[in-house]
mmCIF file with all atom_site columns, C-alpha atoms in Angstrom:
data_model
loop_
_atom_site.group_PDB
_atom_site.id
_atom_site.type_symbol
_atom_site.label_atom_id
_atom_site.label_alt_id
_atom_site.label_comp_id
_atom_site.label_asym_id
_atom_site.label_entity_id
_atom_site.label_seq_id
_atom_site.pdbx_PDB_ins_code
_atom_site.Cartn_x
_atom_site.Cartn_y
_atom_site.Cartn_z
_atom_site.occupancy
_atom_site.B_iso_or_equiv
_atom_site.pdbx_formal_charge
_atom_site.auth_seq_id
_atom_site.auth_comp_id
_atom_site.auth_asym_id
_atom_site.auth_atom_id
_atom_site.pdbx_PDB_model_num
ATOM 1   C CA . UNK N 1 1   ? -157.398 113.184 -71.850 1.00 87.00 ? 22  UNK N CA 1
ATOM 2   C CA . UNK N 1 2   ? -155.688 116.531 -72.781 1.00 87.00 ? 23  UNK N CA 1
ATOM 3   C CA . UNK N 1 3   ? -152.543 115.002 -74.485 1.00 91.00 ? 24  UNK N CA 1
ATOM 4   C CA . UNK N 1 4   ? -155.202 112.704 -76.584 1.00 89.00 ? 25  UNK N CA 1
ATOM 5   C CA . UNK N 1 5   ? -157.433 115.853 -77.230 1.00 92.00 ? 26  UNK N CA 1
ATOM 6   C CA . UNK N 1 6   ? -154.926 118.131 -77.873 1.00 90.00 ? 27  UNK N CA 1
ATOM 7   C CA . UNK N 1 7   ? -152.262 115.891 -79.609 1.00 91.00 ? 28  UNK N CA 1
ATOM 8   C CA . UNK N 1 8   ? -149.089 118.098 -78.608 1.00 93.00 ? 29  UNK N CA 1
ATOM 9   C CA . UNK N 1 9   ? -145.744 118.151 -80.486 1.00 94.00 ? 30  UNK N CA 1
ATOM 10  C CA . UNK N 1 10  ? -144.350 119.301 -77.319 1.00 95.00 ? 31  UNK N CA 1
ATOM 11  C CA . UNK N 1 11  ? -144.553 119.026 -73.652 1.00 95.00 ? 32  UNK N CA 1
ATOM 12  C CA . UNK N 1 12  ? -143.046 121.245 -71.312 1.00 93.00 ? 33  UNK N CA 1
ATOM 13  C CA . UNK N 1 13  ? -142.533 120.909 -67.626 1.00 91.00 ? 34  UNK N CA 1
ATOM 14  C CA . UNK N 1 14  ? -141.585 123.288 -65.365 1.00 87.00 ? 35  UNK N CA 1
ATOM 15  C CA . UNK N 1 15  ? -142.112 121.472 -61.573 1.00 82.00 ? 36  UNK N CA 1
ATOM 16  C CA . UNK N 1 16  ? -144.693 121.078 -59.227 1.00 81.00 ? 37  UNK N CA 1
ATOM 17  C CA . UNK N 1 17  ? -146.670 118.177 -58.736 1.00 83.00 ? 38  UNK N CA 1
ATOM 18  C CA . UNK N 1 18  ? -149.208 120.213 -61.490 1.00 86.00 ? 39  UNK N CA 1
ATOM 19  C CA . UNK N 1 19  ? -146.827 118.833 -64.019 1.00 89.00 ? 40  UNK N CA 1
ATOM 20  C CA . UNK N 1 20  ? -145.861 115.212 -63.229 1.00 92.00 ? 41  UNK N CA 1
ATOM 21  C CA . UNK N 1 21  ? -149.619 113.535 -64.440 1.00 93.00 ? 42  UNK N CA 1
ATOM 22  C CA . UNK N 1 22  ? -149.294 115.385 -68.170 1.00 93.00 ? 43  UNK N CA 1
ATOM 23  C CA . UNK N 1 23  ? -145.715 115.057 -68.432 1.00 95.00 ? 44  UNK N CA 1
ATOM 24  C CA . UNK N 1 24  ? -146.347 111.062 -67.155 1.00 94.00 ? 45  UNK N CA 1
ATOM 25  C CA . UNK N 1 25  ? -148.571 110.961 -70.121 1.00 95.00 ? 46  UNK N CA 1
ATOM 26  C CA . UNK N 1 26  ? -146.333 112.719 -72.545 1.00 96.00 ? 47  UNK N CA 1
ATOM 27  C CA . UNK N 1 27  ? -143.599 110.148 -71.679 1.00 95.00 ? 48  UNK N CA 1
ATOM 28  C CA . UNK N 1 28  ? -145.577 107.557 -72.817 1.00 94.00 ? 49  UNK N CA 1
ATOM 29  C CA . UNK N 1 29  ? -146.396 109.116 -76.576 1.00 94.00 ? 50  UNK N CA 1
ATOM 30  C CA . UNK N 1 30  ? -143.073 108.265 -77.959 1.00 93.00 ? 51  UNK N CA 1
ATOM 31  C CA . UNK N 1 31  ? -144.299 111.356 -80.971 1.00 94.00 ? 52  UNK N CA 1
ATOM 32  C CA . UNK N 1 32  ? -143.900 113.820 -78.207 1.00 96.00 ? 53  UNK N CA 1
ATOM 33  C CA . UNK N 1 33  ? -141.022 115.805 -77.241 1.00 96.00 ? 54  UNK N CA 1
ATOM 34  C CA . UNK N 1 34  ? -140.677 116.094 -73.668 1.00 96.00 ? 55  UNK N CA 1
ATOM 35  C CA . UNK N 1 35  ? -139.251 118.596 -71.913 1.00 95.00 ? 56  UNK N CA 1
ATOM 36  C CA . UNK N 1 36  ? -138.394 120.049 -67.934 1.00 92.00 ? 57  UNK N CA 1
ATOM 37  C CA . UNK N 1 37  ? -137.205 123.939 -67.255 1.00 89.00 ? 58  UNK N CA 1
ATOM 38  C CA . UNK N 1 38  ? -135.544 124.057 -63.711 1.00 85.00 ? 59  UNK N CA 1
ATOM 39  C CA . UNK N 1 39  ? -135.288 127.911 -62.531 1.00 79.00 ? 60  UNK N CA 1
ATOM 40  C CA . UNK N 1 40  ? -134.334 127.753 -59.584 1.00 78.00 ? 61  UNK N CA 1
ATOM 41  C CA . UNK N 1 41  ? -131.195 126.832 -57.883 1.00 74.00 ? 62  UNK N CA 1
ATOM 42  C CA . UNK N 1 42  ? -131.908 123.910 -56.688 1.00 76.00 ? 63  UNK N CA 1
ATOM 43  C CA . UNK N 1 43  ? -134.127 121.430 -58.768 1.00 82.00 ? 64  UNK N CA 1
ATOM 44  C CA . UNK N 1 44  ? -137.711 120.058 -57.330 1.00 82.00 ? 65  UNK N CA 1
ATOM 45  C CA . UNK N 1 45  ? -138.857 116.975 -57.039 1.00 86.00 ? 66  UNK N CA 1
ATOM 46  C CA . UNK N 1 46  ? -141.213 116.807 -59.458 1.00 89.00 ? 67  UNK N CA 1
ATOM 47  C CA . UNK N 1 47  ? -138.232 117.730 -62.062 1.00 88.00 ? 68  UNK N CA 1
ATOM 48  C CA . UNK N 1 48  ? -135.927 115.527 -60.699 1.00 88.00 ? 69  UNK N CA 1
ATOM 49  C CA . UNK N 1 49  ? -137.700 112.806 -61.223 1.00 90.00 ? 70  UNK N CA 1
ATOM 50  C CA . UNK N 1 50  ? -139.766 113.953 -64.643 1.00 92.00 ? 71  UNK N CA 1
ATOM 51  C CA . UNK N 1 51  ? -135.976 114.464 -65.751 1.00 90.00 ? 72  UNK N CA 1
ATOM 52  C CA . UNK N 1 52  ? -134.778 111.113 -65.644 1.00 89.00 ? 73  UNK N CA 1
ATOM 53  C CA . UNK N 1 53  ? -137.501 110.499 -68.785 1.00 92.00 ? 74  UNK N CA 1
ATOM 54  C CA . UNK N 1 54  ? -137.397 113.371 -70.998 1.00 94.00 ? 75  UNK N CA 1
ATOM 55  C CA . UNK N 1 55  ? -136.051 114.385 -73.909 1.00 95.00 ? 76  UNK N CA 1
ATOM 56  C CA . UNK N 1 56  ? -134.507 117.674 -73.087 1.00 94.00 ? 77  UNK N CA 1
ATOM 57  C CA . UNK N 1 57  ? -133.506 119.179 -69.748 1.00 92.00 ? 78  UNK N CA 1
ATOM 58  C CA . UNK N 1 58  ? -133.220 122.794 -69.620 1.00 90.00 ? 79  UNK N CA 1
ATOM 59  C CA . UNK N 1 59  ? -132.288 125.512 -66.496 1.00 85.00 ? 80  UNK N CA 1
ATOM 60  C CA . UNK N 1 60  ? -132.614 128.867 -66.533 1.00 78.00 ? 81  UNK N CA 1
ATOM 61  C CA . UNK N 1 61  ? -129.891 131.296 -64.819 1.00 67.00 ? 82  UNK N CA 1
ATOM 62  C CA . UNK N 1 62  ? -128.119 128.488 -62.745 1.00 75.00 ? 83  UNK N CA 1
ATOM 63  C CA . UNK N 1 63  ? -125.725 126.011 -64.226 1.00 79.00 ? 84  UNK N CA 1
ATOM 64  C CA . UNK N 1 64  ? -127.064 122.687 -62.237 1.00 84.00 ? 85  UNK N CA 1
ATOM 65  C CA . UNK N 1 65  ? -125.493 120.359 -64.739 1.00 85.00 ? 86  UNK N CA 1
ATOM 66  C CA . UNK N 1 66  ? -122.720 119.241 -62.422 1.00 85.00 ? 87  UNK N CA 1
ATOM 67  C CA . UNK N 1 67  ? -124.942 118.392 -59.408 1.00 85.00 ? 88  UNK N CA 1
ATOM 68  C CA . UNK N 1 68  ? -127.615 117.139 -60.869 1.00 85.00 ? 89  UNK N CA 1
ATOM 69  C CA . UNK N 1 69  ? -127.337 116.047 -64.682 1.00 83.00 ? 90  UNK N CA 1
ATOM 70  C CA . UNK N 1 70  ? -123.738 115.317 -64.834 1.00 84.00 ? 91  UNK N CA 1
ATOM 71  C CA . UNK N 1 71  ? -124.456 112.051 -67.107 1.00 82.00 ? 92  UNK N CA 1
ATOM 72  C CA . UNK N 1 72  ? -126.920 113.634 -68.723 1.00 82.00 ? 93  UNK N CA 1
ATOM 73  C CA . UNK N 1 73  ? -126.284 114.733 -72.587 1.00 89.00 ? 94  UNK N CA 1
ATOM 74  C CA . UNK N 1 74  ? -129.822 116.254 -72.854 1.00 91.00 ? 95  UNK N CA 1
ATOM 75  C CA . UNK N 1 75  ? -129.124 119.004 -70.641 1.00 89.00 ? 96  UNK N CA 1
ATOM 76  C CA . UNK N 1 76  ? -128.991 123.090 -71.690 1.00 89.00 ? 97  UNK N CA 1
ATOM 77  C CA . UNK N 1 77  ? -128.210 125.744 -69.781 1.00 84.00 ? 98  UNK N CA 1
ATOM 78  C CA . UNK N 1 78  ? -130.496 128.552 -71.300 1.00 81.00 ? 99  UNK N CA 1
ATOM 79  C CA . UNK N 1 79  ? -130.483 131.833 -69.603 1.00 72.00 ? 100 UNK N CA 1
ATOM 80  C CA . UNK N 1 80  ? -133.438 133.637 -68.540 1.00 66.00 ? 101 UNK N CA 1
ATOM 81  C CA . UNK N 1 81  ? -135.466 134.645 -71.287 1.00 59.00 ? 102 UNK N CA 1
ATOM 82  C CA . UNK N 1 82  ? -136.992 137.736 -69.298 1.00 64.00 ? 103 UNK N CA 1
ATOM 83  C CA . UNK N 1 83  ? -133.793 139.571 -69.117 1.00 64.00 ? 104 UNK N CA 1
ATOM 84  C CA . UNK N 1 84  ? -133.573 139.604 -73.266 1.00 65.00 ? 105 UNK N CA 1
ATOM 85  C CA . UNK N 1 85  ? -137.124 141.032 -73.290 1.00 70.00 ? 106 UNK N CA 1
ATOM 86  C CA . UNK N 1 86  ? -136.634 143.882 -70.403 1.00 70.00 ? 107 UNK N CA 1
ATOM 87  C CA . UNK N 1 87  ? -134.188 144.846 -72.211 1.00 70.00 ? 108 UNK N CA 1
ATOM 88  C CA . UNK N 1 88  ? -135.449 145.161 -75.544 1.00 74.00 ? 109 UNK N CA 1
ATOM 89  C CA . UNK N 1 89  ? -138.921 146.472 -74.265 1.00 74.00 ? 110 UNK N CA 1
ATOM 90  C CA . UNK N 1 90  ? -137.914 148.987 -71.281 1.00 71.00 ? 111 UNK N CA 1
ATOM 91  C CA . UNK N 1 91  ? -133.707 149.296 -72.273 1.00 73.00 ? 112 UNK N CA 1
ATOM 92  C CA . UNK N 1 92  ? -134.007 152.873 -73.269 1.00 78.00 ? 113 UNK N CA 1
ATOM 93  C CA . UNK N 1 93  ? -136.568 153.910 -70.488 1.00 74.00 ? 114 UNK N CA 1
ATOM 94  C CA . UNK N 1 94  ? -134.331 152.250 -67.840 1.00 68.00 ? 115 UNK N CA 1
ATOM 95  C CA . UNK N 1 95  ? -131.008 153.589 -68.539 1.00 71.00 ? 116 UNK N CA 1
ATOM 96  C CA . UNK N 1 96  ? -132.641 157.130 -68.594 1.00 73.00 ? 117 UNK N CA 1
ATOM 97  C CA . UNK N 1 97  ? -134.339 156.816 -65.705 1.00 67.00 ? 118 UNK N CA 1
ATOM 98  C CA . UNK N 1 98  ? -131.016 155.833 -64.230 1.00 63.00 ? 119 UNK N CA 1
ATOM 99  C CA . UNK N 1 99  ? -129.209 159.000 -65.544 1.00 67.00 ? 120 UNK N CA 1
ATOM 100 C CA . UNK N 1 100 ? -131.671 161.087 -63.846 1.00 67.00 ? 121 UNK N CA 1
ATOM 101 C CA . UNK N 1 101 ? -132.243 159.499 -61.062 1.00 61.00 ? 122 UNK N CA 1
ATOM 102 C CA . UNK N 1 102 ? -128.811 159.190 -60.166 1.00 64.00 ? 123 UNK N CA 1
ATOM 103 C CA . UNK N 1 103 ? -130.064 156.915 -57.780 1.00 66.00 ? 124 UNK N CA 1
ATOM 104 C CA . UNK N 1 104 ? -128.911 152.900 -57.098 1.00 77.00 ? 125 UNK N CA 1
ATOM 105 C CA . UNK N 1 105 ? -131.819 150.729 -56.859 1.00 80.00 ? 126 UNK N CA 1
ATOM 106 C CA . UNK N 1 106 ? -131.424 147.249 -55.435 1.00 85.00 ? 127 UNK N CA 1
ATOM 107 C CA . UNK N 1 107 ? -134.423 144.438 -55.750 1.00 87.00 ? 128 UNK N CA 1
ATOM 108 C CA . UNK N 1 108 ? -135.206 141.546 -53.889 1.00 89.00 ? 129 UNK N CA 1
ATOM 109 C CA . UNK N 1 109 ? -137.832 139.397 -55.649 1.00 88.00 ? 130 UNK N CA 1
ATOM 110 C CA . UNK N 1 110 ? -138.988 135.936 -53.469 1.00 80.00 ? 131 UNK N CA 1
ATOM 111 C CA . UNK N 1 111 ? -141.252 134.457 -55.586 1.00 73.00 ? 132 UNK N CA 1
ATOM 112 C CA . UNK N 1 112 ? -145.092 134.963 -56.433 1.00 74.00 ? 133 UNK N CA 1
ATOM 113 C CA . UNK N 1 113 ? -145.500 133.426 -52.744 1.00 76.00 ? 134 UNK N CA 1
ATOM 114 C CA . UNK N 1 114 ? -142.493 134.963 -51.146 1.00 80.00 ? 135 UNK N CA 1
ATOM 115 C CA . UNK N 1 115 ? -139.210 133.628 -49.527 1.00 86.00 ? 136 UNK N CA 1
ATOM 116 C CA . UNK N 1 116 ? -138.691 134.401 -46.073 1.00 89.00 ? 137 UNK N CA 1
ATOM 117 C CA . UNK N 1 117 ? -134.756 134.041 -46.401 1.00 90.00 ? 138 UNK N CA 1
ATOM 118 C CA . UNK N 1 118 ? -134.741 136.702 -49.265 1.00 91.00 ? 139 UNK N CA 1
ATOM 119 C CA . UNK N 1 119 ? -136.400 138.773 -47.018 1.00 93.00 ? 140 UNK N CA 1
ATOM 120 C CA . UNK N 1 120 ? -134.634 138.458 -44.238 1.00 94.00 ? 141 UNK N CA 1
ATOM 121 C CA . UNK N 1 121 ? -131.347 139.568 -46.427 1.00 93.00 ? 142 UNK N CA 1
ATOM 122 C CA . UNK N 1 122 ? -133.299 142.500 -47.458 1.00 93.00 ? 143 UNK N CA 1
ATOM 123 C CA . UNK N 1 123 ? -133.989 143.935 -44.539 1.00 95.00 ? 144 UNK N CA 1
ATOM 124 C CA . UNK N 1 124 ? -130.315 143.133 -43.268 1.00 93.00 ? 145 UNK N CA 1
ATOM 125 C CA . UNK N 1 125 ? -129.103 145.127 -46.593 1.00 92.00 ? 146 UNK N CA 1
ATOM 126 C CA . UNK N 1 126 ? -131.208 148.194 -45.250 1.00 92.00 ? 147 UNK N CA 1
ATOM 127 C CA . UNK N 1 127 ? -129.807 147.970 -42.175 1.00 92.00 ? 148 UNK N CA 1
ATOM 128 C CA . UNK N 1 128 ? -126.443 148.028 -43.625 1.00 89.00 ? 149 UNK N CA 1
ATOM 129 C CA . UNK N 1 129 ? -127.266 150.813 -45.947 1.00 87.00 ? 150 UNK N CA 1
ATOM 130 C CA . UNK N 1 130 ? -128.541 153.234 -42.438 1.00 83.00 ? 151 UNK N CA 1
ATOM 131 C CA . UNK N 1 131 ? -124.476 153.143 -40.999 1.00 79.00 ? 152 UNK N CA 1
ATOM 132 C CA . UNK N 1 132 ? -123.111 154.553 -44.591 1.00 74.00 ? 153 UNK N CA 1
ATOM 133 C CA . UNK N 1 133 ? -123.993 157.611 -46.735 1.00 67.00 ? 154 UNK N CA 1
ATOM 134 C CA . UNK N 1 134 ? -125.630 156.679 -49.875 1.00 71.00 ? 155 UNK N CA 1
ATOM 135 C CA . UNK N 1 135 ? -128.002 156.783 -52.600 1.00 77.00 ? 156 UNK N CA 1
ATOM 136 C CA . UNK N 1 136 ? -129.507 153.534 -52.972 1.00 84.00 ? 157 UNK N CA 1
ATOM 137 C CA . UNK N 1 137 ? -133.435 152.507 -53.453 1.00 86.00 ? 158 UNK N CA 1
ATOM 138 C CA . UNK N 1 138 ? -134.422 149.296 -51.822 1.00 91.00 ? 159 UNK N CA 1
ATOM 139 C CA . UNK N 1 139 ? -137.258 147.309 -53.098 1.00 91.00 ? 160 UNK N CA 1
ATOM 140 C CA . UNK N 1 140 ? -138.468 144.147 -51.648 1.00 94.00 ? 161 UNK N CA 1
ATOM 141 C CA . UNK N 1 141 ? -141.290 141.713 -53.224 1.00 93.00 ? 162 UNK N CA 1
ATOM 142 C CA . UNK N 1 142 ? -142.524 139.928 -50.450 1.00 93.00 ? 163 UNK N CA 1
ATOM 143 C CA . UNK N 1 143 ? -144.763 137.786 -51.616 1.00 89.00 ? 164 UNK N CA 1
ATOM 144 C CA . UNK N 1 144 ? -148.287 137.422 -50.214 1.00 89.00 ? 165 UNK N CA 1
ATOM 145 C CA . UNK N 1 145 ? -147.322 135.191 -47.786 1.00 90.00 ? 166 UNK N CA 1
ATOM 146 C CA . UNK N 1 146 ? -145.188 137.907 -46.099 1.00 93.00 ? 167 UNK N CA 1
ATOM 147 C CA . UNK N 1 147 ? -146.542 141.221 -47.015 1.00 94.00 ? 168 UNK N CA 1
ATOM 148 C CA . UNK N 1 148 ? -148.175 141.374 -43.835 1.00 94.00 ? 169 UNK N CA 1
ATOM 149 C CA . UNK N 1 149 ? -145.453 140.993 -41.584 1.00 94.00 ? 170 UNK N CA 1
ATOM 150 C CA . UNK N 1 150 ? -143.017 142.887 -43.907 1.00 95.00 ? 171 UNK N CA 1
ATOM 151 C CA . UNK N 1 151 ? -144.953 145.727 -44.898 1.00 95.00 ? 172 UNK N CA 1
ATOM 152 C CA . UNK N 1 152 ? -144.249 147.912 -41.899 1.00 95.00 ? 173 UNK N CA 1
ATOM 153 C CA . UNK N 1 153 ? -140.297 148.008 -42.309 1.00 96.00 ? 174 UNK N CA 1
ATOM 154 C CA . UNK N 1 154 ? -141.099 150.794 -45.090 1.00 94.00 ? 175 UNK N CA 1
ATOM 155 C CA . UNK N 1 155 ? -141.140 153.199 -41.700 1.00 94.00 ? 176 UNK N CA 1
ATOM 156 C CA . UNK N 1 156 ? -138.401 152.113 -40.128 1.00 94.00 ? 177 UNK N CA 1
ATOM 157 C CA . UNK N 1 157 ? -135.993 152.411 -43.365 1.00 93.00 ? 178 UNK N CA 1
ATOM 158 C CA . UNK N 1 158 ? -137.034 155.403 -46.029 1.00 88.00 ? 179 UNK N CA 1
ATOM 159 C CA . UNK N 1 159 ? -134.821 154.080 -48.646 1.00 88.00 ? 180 UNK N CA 1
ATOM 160 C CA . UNK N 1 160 ? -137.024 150.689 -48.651 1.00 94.00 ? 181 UNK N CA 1
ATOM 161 C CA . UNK N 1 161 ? -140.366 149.866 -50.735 1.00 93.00 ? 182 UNK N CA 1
ATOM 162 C CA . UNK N 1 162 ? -142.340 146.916 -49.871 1.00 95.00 ? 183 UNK N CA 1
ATOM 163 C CA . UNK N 1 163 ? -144.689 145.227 -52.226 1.00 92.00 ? 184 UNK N CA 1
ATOM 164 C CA . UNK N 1 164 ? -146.168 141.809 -52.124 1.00 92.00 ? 185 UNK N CA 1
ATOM 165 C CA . UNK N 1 165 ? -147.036 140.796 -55.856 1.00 89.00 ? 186 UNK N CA 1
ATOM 166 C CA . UNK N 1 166 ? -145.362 142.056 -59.186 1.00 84.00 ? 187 UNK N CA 1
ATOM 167 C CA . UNK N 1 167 ? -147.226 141.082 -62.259 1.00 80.00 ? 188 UNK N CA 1
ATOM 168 C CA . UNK N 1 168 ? -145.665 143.319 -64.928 1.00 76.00 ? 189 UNK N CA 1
ATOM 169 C CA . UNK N 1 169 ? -141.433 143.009 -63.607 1.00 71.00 ? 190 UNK N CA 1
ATOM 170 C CA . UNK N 1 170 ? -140.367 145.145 -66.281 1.00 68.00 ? 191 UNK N CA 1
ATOM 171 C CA . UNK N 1 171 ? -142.586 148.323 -64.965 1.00 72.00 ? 192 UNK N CA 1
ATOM 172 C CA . UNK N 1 172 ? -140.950 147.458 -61.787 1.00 73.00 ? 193 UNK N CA 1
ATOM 173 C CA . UNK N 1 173 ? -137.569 148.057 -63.637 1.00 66.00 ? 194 UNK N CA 1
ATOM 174 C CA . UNK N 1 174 ? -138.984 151.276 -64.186 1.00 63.00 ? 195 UNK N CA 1
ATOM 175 C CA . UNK N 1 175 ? -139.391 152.855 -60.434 1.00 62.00 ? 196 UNK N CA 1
#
């Protein structure tokens, strides 16, 4: 009903098993463009299979083209489009804050949900940080699956800041 009502030129996919019943519909307007965006390491379900029918397969900071799409001439590696923009939005702001800071900061990001490896790392990285002298800022992004149980490292290490959501990432650039 929404690729009748809304008649796209373009469908874009970008995993879960939210996307498969519109992009299944989109495959079967032969006027649409279809279209998956892998970010992660490691492709999905969801786009490995929408991949096999679209029109253009696209991945953002990893190159998965060898392990996944090798046959595949459709496929682009594109970047991350979010670095381009913190950088033209909060460029200048960052690299003064970093001049006067004089300070290292380090960022572990797991997802809106969280990632308990990633945070596992982090707190191993703040324990190797406590045997040498430094001046280095931790911040970890939990997730809200983990906040909870993460949260409390903050008093064992001072150089670490837990949060569990980020919704602007380039004010986050900014701490």
């Amino acid at each position: 009903k929404i690729i009748k009502d809304f008649k796209p030129d373009v469908c874009l996919g970008s995993g879960g098993y939210v996307s498969v019943p519109l992009m299944m519909a989109a495959h079967k307007n032969p006027k649409i463009v279809t279209a998956i965006l892998e970010n992660d390491q490691f492709i999905g379900r969801a786009n490995l299979q929408l991949a096999r029918k679209s029109d253009l397969v696209f991945s953002g900071l990893f190159n998965l083209k060898e392990k996944y799409f090798a046959e595949q001439e459709n496929y682009y590696q594109v970047g991350h489009p979010r670095c381009e923009e913190l950088s033209r939005t909060y460029g200048e702001e960052i690299a003064r804050k970093q001049q006067k800071d004089n300070c290292d900061v380090i960022t572990f990001i797991g997802g809106s949900l969280g990632a308990e490896l990633i945070n596992e790392q982090a707190i191993k990285y703040c324990q190797l940080l406590e045997t040498e002298s430094n001046n280095k800022k931790v911040i970890l992004v939990t997730g809200k699956r983990y906040y909870d149980q993460y949260k409390n490292y903050q008093q064992m290490f001072a150089n670490l800041e837990v949060i569990d959501y980020v919704d602007d990432i380039g004010a986050l650039y900014l701490e």
